[in-house]
């Protein structure tokens, strides 16, 4: 079932803009059924990297290899819709280029089926993100690319959203590549973390990363007030049903995955 | 009376209908200043036509295309497209156009026709020109509407899904240039943007989908043309400005009405 061929592969990506190095020698792969999260501080080049991987921007050096006929479902960071443009959720979703899934189904998958006739301008932050996610699903993607999916969503909503993403991954067996600034909340739903600050500082399983000196140097001091919450998250994490999962185990992420698979069988 | 008025009415309605989808797109994409720049610089086209002694209408179309190409290239350099710079470009080209037209004019043109328009002197040839070019513009918009709407909603999303955003944007600017070229004789370079955006902005109060906004914008544009022409005949006011005042009156009415509805 799992293909070993990566869906997306970046080789030695570098980006320079007016004598300034924005990205340096980035190597990265995303395979099917895998969630890869890029984290990093503001100005680390997360969005530039995502744009290069999506083909929206050309790197100065290096190349991006996509598996042939790769379908990408993309969820932009913000929609920035002009209020002068009347647009319902349904009309917005009908703008897809190769829609194969029905709009109702897509909205149901993200739990916002009641919003079909609502104006896009009247959605809350969480609803907007779910509608954007529905839109990405309409293309039945092999790879979901999510730019700060939890932007403008409150803390409870955030973990629900990441749970939903993890659930969609196991349902659709697609690869997921996302950008986030907050490791604590994404942790349970991520297989691999890439810590970016112009170059890749460290990468690997979220448990390893959260103890990595490079990560602590980047986020440890800045999030000093969150240390208590941080430790808590490190001790254990909750699955979708609120059961405590042991993530101190090195196979913690795997355990989580196995649990979900059992549930869906 | 009818023979005298018919060409003006048909030309006016034709322009109002073509202006509806383009005006909506300009409002949605915040291209009002680009529209203004395109309109003002078409006076340079008039000067060119005089200099090369070619058909003025044709010269306006050609210069519009050239300026549209330049503006699209310019818009791609995102850090440059500020209000201030567009304002400078727009008014400098208007000033330069005014100088060049008065230098090259040998009594062939009346400058105020191009600045303020002269709908009542519309000829059958003008009507044919508007209907011919207008149908091409209308058909192209209809054919590419989905793409135009998609890049309006979100350019990166459209690009990821395989739409050639730069080509569609170029198409939009070319359509805009052509629309301005056919409307110049009617409302003049100073007021064209008003005719494009005011009915669209008014239609926003009445519509809950992009297509309905275009429809309402067309209806309001046509009503403004009829109202403006009537005013012009009854009180001998200039036709172009009368149409624009009709359009803005409708806007003010709906603005007040919607504020009242919201207060209830």
CSV table of N, CA, C and O in Angstrom, one decimal, chain A residues 11 25 30 33 35 43 47 69 82 84-85 89 117 127 134 153 209 216 225 231-232 242 244 249-250:
chain,number,residue,atom,x,y,z
A,11,UNK,N,16.0,19.1,-3.8
A,11,UNK,CA,17.4,18.8,-3.7
A,11,UNK,C,18.2,20.1,-3.7
A,11,UNK,O,18.2,20.8,-4.7
A,25,UNK,N,20.7,25.3,0.8
A,25,UNK,CA,20.9,23.9,0.8
A,25,UNK,C,19.8,23.1,1.5
A,25,UNK,O,20.1,22.3,2.4
A,30,UNK,N,8.8,14.3,0.8
A,30,UNK,CA,7.5,13.9,1.4
A,30,UNK,C,7.0,12.7,0.7
A,30,UNK,O,7.0,12.7,-0.5
A,33,UNK,N,1.2,9.1,2.7
A,33,UNK,CA,0.8,8.6,4.0
A,33,UNK,C,1.8,9.2,5.1
A,33,UNK,O,1.9,8.5,6.2
A,35,UNK,N,3.1,12.7,7.4
A,35,UNK,CA,2.9,14.1,7.7
A,35,UNK,C,4.3,14.8,8.0
A,35,UNK,O,4.9,14.3,9.0
A,43,UNK,N,10.4,34.8,9.4
A,43,UNK,CA,11.5,35.2,8.6
A,43,UNK,C,12.5,34.1,8.3
A,43,UNK,O,13.6,34.3,7.8
A,47,UNK,N,7.7,30.3,4.2
A,47,UNK,CA,6.8,30.5,3.1
A,47,UNK,C,7.5,30.5,1.7
A,47,UNK,O,7.0,29.9,0.7
A,69,UNK,N,2.5,13.3,-12.6
A,69,UNK,CA,1.1,13.6,-12.4
A,69,UNK,C,0.6,13.7,-11.0
A,69,UNK,O,-0.4,13.2,-10.6
A,82,UNK,N,-11.6,40.1,-1.1
A,82,UNK,CA,-12.0,41.5,-1.1
A,82,UNK,C,-13.5,41.5,-0.7
A,82,UNK,O,-14.3,40.8,-1.3
A,84,UNK,N,-15.7,43.5,-1.3
A,84,UNK,CA,-16.6,43.9,-2.4
A,84,UNK,C,-17.0,42.8,-3.3
A,84,UNK,O,-17.8,42.9,-4.2
A,85,UNK,N,-16.5,41.6,-3.1
A,85,UNK,CA,-16.8,40.4,-3.9
A,85,UNK,C,-17.8,39.5,-3.2
A,85,UNK,O,-17.4,38.8,-2.2
A,89,UNK,N,-19.9,30.0,0.1
A,89,UNK,CA,-18.9,28.9,0.3
A,89,UNK,C,-19.1,28.0,-0.9
A,89,UNK,O,-18.1,27.5,-1.5
A,117,UNK,N,-24.4,27.5,2.0
A,117,UNK,CA,-24.9,28.7,1.4
A,117,UNK,C,-24.5,30.0,2.1
A,117,UNK,O,-24.9,31.1,1.8
A,127,UNK,N,-13.8,28.2,10.8
A,127,UNK,CA,-14.7,27.8,9.7
A,127,UNK,C,-14.0,28.1,8.4
A,127,UNK,O,-14.0,27.2,7.5
A,134,UNK,N,-11.5,21.9,2.9
A,134,UNK,CA,-12.5,21.2,2.0
A,134,UNK,C,-12.1,21.4,0.5
A,134,UNK,O,-12.2,20.5,-0.3
A,153,UNK,N,-7.2,30.5,14.5
A,153,UNK,CA,-8.1,29.6,15.2
A,153,UNK,C,-7.7,29.5,16.6
A,153,UNK,O,-6.5,29.5,17.0
A,209,UNK,N,13.1,16.2,18.2
A,209,UNK,CA,13.3,17.6,17.9
A,209,UNK,C,13.1,18.5,19.1
A,209,UNK,O,13.9,19.4,19.4
A,216,UNK,N,15.9,24.0,20.8
A,216,UNK,CA,15.7,24.7,22.1
A,216,UNK,C,16.3,26.2,22.0
A,216,UNK,O,15.8,27.1,22.5
A,225,UNK,N,7.6,31.4,28.8
A,225,UNK,CA,6.4,31.4,29.6
A,225,UNK,C,5.6,30.1,29.4
A,225,UNK,O,4.7,29.8,30.2
A,231,UNK,N,6.1,21.1,29.0
A,231,UNK,CA,6.5,19.8,29.7
A,231,UNK,C,5.3,18.9,29.7
A,231,UNK,O,5.4,17.7,29.5
A,232,UNK,N,4.1,19.5,29.9
A,232,UNK,CA,2.9,18.7,30.0
A,232,UNK,C,2.7,17.9,28.6
A,232,UNK,O,2.5,16.7,28.6
A,242,UNK,N,-9.5,11.6,23.6
A,242,UNK,CA,-9.1,12.1,24.9
A,242,UNK,C,-8.3,11.1,25.7
A,242,UNK,O,-7.9,11.3,26.8
A,244,UNK,N,-5.1,9.0,26.9
A,244,UNK,CA,-3.7,9.4,27.0
A,244,UNK,C,-2.8,8.4,26.3
A,244,UNK,O,-3.0,7.2,26.3
A,249,UNK,N,7.9,7.1,24.7
A,249,UNK,CA,8.4,6.0,23.9
A,249,UNK,C,8.9,6.6,22.6
A,249,UNK,O,8.2,7.4,22.0
A,250,UNK,N,10.0,6.0,22.1
A,250,UNK,CA,10.5,6.6,20.8
A,250,UNK,C,9.5,6.3,19.7
A,250,UNK,O,9.5,6.9,18.6
